[in-house]
Tab-separated table of C-alpha atoms in Angstrom:
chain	number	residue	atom	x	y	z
S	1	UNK	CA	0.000	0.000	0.000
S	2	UNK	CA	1.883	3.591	-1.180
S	3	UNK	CA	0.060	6.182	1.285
S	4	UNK	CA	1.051	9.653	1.198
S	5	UNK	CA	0.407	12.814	3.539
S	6	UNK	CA	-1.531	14.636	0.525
S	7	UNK	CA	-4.404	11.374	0.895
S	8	UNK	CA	-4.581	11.498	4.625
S	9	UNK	CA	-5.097	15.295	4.055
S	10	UNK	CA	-7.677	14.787	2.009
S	11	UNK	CA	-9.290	11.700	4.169
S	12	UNK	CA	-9.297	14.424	7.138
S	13	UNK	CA	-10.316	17.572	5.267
S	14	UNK	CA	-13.778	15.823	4.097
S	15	UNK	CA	-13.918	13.363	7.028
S	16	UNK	CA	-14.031	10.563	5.087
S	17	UNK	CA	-12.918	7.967	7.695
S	18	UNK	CA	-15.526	5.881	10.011
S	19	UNK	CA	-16.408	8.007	12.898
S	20	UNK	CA	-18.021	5.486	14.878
S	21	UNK	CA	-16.593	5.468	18.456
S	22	UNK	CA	-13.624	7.940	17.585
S	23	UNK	CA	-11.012	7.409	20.710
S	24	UNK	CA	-7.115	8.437	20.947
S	25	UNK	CA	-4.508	5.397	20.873
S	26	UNK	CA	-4.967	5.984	24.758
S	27	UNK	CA	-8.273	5.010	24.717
S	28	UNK	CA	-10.041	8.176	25.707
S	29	UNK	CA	-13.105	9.303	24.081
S	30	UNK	CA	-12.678	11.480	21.171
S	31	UNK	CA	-15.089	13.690	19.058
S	32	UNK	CA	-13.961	16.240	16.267
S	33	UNK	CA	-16.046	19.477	16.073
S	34	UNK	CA	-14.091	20.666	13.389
S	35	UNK	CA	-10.906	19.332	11.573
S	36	UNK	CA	-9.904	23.277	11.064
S	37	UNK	CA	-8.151	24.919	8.469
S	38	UNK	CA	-6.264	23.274	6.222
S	39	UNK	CA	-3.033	25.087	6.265
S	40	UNK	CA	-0.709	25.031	3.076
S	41	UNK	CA	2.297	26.890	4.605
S	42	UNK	CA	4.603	26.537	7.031
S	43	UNK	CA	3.668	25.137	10.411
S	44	UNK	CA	1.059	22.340	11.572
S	45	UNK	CA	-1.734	20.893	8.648
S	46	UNK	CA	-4.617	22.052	10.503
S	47	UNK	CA	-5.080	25.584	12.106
S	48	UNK	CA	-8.008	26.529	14.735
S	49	UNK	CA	-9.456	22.640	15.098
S	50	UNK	CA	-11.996	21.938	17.938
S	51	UNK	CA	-11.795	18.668	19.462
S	52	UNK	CA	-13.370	17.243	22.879
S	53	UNK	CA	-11.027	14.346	24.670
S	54	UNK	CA	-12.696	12.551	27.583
S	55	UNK	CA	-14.194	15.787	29.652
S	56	UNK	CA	-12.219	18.341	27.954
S	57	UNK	CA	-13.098	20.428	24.818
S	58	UNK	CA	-9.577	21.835	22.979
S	59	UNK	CA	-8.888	24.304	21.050
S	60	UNK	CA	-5.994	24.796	18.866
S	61	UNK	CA	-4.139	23.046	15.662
S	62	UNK	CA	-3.851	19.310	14.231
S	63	UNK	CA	-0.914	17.696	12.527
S	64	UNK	CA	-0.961	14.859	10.164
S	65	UNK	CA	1.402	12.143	9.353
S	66	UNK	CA	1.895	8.917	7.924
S	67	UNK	CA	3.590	7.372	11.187
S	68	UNK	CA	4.313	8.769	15.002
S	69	UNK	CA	7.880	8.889	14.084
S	70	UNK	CA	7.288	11.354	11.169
S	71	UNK	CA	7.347	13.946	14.132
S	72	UNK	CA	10.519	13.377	15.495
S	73	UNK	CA	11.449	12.985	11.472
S	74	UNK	CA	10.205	15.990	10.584
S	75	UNK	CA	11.698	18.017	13.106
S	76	UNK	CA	8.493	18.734	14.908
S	77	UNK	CA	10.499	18.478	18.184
S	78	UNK	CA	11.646	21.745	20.224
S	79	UNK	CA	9.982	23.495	17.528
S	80	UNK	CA	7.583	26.324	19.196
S	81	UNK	CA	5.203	26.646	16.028
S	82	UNK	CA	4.042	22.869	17.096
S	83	UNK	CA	3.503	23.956	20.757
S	84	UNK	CA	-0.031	24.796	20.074
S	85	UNK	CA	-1.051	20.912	18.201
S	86	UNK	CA	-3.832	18.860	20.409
S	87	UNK	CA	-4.526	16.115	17.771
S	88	UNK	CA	-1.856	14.262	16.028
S	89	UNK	CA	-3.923	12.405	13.349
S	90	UNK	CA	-1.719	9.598	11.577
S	91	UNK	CA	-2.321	6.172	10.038
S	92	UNK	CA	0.104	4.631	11.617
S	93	UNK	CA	1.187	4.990	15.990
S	94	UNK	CA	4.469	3.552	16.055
S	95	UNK	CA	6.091	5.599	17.888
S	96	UNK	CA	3.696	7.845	20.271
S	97	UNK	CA	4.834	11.633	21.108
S	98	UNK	CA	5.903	13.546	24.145
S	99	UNK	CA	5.562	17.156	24.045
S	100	UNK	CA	8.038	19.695	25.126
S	101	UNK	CA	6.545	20.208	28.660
S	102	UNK	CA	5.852	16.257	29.474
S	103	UNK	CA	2.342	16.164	27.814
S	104	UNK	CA	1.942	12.971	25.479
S	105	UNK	CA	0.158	14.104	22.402
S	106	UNK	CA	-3.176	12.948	21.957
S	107	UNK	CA	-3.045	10.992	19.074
S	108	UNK	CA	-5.940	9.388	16.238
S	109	UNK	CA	-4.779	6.306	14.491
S	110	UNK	CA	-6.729	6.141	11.202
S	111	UNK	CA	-5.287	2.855	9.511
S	112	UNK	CA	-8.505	0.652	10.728
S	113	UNK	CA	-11.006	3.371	9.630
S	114	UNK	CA	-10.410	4.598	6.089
S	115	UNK	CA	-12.301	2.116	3.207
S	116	UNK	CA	-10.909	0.271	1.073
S	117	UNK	CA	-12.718	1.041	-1.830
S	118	UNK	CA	-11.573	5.105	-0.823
S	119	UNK	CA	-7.944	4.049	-1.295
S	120	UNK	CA	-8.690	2.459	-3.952
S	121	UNK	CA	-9.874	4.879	-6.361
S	122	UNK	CA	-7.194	7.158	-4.828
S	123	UNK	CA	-4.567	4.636	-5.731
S	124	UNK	CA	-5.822	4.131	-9.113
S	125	UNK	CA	-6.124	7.894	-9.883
S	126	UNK	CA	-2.902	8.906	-8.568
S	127	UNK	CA	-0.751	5.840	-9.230
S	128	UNK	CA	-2.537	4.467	-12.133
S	129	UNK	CA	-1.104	4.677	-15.856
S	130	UNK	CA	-3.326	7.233	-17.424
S	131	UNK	CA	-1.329	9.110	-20.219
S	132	UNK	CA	-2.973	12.381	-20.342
S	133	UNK	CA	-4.282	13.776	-16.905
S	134	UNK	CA	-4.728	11.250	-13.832
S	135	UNK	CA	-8.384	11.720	-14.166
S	136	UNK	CA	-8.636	10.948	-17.846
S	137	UNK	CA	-11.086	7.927	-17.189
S	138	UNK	CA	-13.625	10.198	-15.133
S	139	UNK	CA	-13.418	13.871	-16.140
S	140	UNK	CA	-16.218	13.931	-18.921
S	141	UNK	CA	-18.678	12.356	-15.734
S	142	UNK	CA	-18.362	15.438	-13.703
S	143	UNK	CA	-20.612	18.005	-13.578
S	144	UNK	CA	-20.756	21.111	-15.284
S	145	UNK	CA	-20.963	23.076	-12.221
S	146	UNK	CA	-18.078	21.965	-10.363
S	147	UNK	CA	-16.201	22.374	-13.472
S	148	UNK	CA	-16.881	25.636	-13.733
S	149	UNK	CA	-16.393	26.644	-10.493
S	150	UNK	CA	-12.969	24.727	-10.360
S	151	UNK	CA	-11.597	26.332	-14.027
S	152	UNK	CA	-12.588	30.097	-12.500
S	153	UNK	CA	-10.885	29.289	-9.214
S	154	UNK	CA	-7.682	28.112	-11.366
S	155	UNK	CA	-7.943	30.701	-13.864
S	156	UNK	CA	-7.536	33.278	-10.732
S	157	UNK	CA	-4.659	31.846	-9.435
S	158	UNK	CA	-2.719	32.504	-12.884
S	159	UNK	CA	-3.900	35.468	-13.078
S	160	UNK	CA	-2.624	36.401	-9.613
S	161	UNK	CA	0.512	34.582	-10.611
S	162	UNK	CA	0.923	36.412	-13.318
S	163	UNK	CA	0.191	39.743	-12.045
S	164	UNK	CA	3.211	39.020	-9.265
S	165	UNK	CA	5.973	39.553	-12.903
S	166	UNK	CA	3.537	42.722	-13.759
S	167	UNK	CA	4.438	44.290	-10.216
S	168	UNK	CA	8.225	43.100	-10.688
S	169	UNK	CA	8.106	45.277	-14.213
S	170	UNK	CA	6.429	47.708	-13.033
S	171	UNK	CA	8.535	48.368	-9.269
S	172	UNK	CA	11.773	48.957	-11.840
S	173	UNK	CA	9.085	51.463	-14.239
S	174	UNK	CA	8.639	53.174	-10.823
S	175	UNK	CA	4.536	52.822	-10.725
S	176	UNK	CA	3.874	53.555	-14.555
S	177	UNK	CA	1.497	51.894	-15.274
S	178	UNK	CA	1.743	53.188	-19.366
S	179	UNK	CA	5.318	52.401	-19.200
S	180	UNK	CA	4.574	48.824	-17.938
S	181	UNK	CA	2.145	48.133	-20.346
S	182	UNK	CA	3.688	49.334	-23.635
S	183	UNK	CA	6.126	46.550	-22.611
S	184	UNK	CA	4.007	44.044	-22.432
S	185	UNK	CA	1.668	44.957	-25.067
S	186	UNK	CA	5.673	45.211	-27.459
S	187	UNK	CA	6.311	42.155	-26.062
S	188	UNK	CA	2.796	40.288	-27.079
S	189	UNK	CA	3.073	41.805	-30.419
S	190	UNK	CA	6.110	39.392	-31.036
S	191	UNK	CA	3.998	36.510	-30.285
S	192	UNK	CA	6.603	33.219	-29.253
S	193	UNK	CA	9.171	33.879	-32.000
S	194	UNK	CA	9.398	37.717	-31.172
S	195	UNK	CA	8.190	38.122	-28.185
S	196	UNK	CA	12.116	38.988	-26.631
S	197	UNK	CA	13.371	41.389	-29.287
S	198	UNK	CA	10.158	43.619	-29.045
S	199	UNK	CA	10.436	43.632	-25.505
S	200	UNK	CA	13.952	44.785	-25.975
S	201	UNK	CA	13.161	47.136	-28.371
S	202	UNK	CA	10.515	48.496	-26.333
S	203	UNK	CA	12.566	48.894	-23.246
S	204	UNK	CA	15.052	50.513	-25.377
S	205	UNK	CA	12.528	53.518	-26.391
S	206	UNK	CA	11.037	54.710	-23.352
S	207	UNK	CA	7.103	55.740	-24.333
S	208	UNK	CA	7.962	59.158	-23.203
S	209	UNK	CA	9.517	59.747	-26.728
S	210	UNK	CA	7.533	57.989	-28.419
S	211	UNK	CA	4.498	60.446	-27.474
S	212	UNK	CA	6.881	63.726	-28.036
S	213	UNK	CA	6.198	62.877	-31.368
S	214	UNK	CA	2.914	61.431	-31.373
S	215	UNK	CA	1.708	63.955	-34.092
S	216	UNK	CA	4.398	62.793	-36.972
S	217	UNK	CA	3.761	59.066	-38.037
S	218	UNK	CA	7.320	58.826	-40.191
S	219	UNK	CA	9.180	59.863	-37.051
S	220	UNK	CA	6.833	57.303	-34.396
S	221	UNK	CA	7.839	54.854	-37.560
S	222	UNK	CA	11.286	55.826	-37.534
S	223	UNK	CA	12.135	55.029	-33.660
S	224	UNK	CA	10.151	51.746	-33.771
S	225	UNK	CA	12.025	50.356	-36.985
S	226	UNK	CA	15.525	52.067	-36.075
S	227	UNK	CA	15.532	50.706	-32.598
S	228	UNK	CA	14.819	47.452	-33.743
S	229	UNK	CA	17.948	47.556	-35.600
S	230	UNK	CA	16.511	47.680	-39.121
S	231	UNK	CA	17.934	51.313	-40.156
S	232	UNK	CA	21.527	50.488	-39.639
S	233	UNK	CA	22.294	49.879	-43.326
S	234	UNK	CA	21.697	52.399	-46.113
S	235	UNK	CA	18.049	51.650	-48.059
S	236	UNK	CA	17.170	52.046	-51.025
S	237	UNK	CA	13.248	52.468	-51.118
S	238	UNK	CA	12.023	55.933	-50.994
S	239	UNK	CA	10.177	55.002	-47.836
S	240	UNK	CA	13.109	53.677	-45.918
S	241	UNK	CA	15.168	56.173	-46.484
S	242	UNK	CA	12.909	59.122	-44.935
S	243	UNK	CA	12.809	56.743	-42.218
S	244	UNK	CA	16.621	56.708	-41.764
S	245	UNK	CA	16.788	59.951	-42.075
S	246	UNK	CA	13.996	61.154	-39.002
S	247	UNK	CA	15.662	58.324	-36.984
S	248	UNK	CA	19.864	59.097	-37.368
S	249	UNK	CA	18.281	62.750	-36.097
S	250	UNK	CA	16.334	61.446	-33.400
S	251	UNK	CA	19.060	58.838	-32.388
S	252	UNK	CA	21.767	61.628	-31.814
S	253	UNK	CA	19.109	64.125	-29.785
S	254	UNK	CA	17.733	61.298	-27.388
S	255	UNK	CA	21.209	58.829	-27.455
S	256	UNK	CA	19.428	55.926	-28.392
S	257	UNK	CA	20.900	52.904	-28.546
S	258	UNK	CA	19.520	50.093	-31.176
S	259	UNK	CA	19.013	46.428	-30.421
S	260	UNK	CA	21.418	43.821	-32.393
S	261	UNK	CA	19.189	43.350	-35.813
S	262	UNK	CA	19.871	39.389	-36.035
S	263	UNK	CA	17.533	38.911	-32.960
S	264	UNK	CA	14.870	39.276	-34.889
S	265	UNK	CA	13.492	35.897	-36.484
S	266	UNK	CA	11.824	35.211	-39.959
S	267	UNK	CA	12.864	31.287	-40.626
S	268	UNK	CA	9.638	29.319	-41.068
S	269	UNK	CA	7.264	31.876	-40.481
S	270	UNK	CA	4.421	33.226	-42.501
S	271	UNK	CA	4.951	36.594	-44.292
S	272	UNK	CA	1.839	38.202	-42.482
S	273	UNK	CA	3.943	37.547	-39.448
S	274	UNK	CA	6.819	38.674	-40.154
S	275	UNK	CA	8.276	40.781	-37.568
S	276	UNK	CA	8.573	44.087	-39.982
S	277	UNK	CA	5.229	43.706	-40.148
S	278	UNK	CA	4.332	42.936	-36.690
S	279	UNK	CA	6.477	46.425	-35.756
S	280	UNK	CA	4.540	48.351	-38.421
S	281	UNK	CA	1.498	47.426	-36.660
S	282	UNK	CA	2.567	48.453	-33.681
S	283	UNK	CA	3.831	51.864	-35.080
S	284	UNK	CA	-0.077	51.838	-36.143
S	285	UNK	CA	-1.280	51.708	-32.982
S	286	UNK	CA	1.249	54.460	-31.532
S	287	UNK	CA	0.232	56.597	-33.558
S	288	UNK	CA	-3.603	56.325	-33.498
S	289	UNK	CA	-3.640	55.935	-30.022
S	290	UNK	CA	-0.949	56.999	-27.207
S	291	UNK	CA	-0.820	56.595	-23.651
S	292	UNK	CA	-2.578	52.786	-24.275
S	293	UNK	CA	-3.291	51.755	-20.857
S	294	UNK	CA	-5.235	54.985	-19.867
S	295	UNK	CA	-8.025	54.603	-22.899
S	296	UNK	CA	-7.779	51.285	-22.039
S	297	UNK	CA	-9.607	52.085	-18.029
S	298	UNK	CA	-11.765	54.134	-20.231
S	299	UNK	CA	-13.328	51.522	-22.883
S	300	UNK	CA	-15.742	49.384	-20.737
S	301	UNK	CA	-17.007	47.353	-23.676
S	302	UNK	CA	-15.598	44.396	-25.077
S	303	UNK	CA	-16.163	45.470	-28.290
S	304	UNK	CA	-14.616	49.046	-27.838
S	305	UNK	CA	-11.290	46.806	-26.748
S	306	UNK	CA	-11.353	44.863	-29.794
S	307	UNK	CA	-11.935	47.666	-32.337
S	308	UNK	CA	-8.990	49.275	-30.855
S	309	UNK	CA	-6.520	46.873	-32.084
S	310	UNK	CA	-8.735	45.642	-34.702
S	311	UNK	CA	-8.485	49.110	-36.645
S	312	UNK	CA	-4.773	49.527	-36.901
S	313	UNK	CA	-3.575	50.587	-40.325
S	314	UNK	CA	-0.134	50.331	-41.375
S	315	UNK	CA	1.529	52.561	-43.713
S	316	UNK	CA	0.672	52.113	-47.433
S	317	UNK	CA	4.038	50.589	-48.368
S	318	UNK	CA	3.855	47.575	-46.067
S	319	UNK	CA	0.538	47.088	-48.372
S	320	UNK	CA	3.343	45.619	-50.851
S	321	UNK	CA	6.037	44.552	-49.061
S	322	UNK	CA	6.727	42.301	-46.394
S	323	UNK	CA	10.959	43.583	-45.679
S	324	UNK	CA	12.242	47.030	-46.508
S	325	UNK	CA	12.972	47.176	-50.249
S	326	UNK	CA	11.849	43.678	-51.343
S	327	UNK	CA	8.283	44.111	-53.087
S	328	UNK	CA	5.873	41.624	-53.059
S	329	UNK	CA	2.334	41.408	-54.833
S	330	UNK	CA	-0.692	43.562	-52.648
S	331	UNK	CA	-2.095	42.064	-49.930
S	332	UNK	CA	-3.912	44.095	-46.688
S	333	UNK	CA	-1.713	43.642	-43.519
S	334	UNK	CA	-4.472	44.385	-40.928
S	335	UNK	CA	-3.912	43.076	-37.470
S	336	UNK	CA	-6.304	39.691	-37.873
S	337	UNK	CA	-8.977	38.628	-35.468
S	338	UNK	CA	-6.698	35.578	-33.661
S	339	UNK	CA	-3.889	38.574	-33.325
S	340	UNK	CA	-6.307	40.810	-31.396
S	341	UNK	CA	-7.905	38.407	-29.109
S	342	UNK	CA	-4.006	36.779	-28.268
S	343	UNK	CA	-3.131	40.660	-27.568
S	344	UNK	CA	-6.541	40.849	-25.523
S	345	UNK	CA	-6.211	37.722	-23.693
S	346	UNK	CA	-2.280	38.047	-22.729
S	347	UNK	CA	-1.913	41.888	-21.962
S	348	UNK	CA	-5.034	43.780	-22.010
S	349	UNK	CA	-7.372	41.378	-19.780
S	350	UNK	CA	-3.964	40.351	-17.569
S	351	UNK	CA	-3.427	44.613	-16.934
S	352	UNK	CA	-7.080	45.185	-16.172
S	353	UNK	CA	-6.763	42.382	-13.362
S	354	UNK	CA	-3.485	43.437	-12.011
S	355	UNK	CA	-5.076	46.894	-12.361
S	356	UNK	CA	-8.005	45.706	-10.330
S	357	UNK	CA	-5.997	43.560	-7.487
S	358	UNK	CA	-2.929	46.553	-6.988
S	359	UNK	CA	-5.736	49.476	-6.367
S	360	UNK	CA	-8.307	47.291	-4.787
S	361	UNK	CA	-10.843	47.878	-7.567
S	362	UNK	CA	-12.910	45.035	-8.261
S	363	UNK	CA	-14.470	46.731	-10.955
S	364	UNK	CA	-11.560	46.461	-13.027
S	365	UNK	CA	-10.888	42.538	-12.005
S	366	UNK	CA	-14.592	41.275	-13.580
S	367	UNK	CA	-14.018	43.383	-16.435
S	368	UNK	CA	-10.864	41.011	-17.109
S	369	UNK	CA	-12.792	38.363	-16.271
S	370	UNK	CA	-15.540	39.495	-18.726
S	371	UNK	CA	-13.239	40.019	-21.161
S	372	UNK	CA	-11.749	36.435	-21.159
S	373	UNK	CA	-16.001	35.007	-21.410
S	374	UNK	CA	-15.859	37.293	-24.844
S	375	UNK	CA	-12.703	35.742	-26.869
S	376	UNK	CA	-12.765	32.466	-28.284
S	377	UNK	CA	-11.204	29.803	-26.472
S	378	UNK	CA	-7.586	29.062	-27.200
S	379	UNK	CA	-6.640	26.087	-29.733
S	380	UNK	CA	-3.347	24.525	-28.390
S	381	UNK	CA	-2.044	20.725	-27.578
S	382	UNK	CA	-3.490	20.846	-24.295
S	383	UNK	CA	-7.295	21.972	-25.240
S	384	UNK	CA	-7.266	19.410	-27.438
S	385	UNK	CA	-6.261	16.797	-25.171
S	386	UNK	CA	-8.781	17.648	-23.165
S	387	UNK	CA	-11.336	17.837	-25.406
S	388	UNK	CA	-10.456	14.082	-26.698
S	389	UNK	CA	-11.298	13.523	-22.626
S	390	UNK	CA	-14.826	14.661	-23.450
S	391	UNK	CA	-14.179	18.408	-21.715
S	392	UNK	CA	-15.492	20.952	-24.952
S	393	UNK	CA	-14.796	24.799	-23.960
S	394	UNK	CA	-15.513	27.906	-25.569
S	395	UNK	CA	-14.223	30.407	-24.086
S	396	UNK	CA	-10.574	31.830	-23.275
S	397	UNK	CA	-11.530	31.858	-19.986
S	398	UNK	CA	-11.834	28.148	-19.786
S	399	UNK	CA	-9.170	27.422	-22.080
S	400	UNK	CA	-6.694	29.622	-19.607
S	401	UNK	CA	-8.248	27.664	-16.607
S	402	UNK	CA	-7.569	24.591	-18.603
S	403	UNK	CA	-3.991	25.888	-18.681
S	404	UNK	CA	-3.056	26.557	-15.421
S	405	UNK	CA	-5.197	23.049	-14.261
S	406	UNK	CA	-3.164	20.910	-16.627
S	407	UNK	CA	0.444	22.387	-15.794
S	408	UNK	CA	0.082	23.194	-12.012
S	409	UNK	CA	-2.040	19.939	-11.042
S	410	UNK	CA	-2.553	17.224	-13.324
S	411	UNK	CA	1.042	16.995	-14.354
S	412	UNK	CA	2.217	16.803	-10.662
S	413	UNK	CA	-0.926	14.800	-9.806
S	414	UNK	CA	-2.017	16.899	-7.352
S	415	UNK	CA	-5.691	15.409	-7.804
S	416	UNK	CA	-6.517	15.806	-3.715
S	417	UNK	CA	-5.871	19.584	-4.295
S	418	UNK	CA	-8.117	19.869	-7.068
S	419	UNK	CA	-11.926	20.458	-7.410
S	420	UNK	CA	-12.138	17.626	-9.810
S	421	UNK	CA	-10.065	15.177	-8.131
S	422	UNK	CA	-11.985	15.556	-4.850
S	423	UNK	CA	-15.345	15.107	-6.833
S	424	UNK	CA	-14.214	12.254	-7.974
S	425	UNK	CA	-13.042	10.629	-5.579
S	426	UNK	CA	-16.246	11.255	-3.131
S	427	UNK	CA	-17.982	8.565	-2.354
S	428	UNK	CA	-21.654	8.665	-3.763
């Protein structure tokens, strides 16, 4: 039998052992009033339990372990932050525990009063040889509502892990907020391939200049393409060459510095997303709208969000070319539906959360959340995995909960931490 901590957690938690004539290994009388809190951090499993023993009612924390011993193991001993434990709940008592001032610790043996049939199913889901997710067999059976709730509670902690590299960023921007986000938004715009060299490029050209100049598209153009290294050689395209020209000006009055040019990637991609193209977008959106993240608090409909990035038009000579002075036939180079809602999803719904959570404004935390309900969910390896387990989404705000469930549970099999797990493994 492989038993581990996380089970007898779980057994407690739910109280999912026979509670028939509960007494300690003593033999004194014992009735639970409430397991407590399960506690995930440092110190004993179980904070603010309430327990009666013979006569006595207690009040105070429980530990948990496999055997007695795993006190002395652990390093439970002499250590004031276990001073406070009046239940030690384990499967096994093999080696029974005196406190620091004399006082053996009550003590619940559980190996004679958890099922079978409960380890079994545990055993099977955590140790079994499923190839996808632990649950794979019994996902499609639960219901929609504990789905649901389980996805939003996992989206949220994504989110919140994701806003805690948004307040990193934004502690070295000094609190700005626009500074923060042009990053981020730079960064998104390079998608996978890109996504470092516009970020460097970005941080190279502070958004302070960049609105100095807000009213003269070739010169917005001009810092964009010269500080991602693409103006260091002499063109030969009219166009090009008024760019060079603003930027070797602007580069001498502001001392900018350009990025190294061979960061920038182009091997198997599509034209359309080619980064020259991806940076005249951007340009596109600098100019038609500076100072992003302030309209952004202002637009409260989804729709107003999308049509912002939705209307971004380039300059006419990326209409027939894809690289500075190589033409190719016309084709439109709007930014395409899947581009907005990955720039929606990944930067404007993250910002309005961390937004939200850093000024205490719920407000602005369900409009991200809204936000995600309104774009299409995501199509990658893992939403298609599970939907081959029977789980169908729609949404982005599944698909991200679907994310963060996959990578931070099911692939460390953390099923007795999970909504899904725990509903499984109920007994009817």
């Amino acid at each position: 039998m492989v038993l581990t901590e996380d089970f007898l957690h779980y057994v407690w938690k739910f109280r999912l052992f026979d509670k028939q004539d509960l007494r300690t290994t003593t033999g004194e009388a014992l009735e639970i009033y409430s397991v407590g809190l399960h506690n995930t951090h440092a110190g004993p499993d179980f904070q603010n339990a309430r327990i009666r023993i013979g006569d006595t009612t207690w009040a105070g924390n429980a530990e948990l372990h496999i055997n007695s011993a795993d006190w002395q193991r652990h390093g439970h001993t002499g250590n004031g932050a276990y001073d406070n434990v009046i239940l030690h709940v384990v499967y096994t008592d093999d080696a029974p525990v005196t406190l620091a001032n004399g006082r053996p610790l009550p003590t619940l043996e559980l190996k004679d009063r958890i099922s079978a049939d409960l380890y079994q199913r545990y055993h099977n889901l955590v140790f079994g040889n499923q190839t996808v997710i632990p649950c794979e067999g019994n996902i499609s059976r639960v219901d929609p509502l504990t789905m649901h709730n389980w996805l939003t509670r996992v989206l949220v902690e994504r989110l919140e892990k994701r806003t805690e590299a948004v307040n990193a960023t934004l502690a070295k921007n000094r609190g700005d907020w626009e500074e923060t986000f042009y990053q981020y938004l730079a960064a998104n715009f390079g998608f996978k391939t890109n996504a470092l060299p516009f970020e460097l490029m970005a941080k190279s050209l502070p958004q302070n200049i960049l609105a100095k100049h807000k009213n003269n598209p070739l010169q917005i153009e001009a810092l964009i393409f010269g500080q991602a290294g693409f103006l260091e050689a002499e063109p030969e395209d009219e166009y090009p060459r008024s760019l060079k020209k603003e930027y070797d000006y602007l580069r001498k009055k502001f001392n900018l510095t350009p990025i190294e040019n061979h960061l920038w990637k182009f091997m198997r991609m599509r034209p359309q997303n080619f980064p020259t193209v991806r940076l005249a977008q951007f340009a596109a959106l600098i100019i038609q709208s500076s100072y992003l993240f302030s309209k952004i608090l202002e637009l409260k409909e989804v729709k107003e969000l999308r049509a912002l990035f939705a209307d971004i038009k380039v300059n006419p000579y990326w209409e027939t070319h894809y690289r500075f002075d190589k033409e190719s036939p016309p084709v439109g180079k709007h930014f395409g539906q899947a581009s907005v809602d990955t720039v929606l999803l990944n930067t404007v719904a993250l910002f309005l959360f961390c937004y939200g959570k850093h000024m205490g404004q719920s407000f602005y935390t369900s409009r991200a959340l809204k936000l995600l309900e309104n774009i299409p969910a995501e199509n990658n390896h893992v939403t298609q995995e599970f939907a081959t387990l029977g789980v169908n989404i729609f949404t982005a705000f599944e698909s991200q909960g679907l994310l963060e469930l996959k990578n931070n549970y099911c692939s460390y099999k953390k099923c007795l931490q999970c909504g899904v797990g725990v509903k499984i493994l109920k007994p009817a």
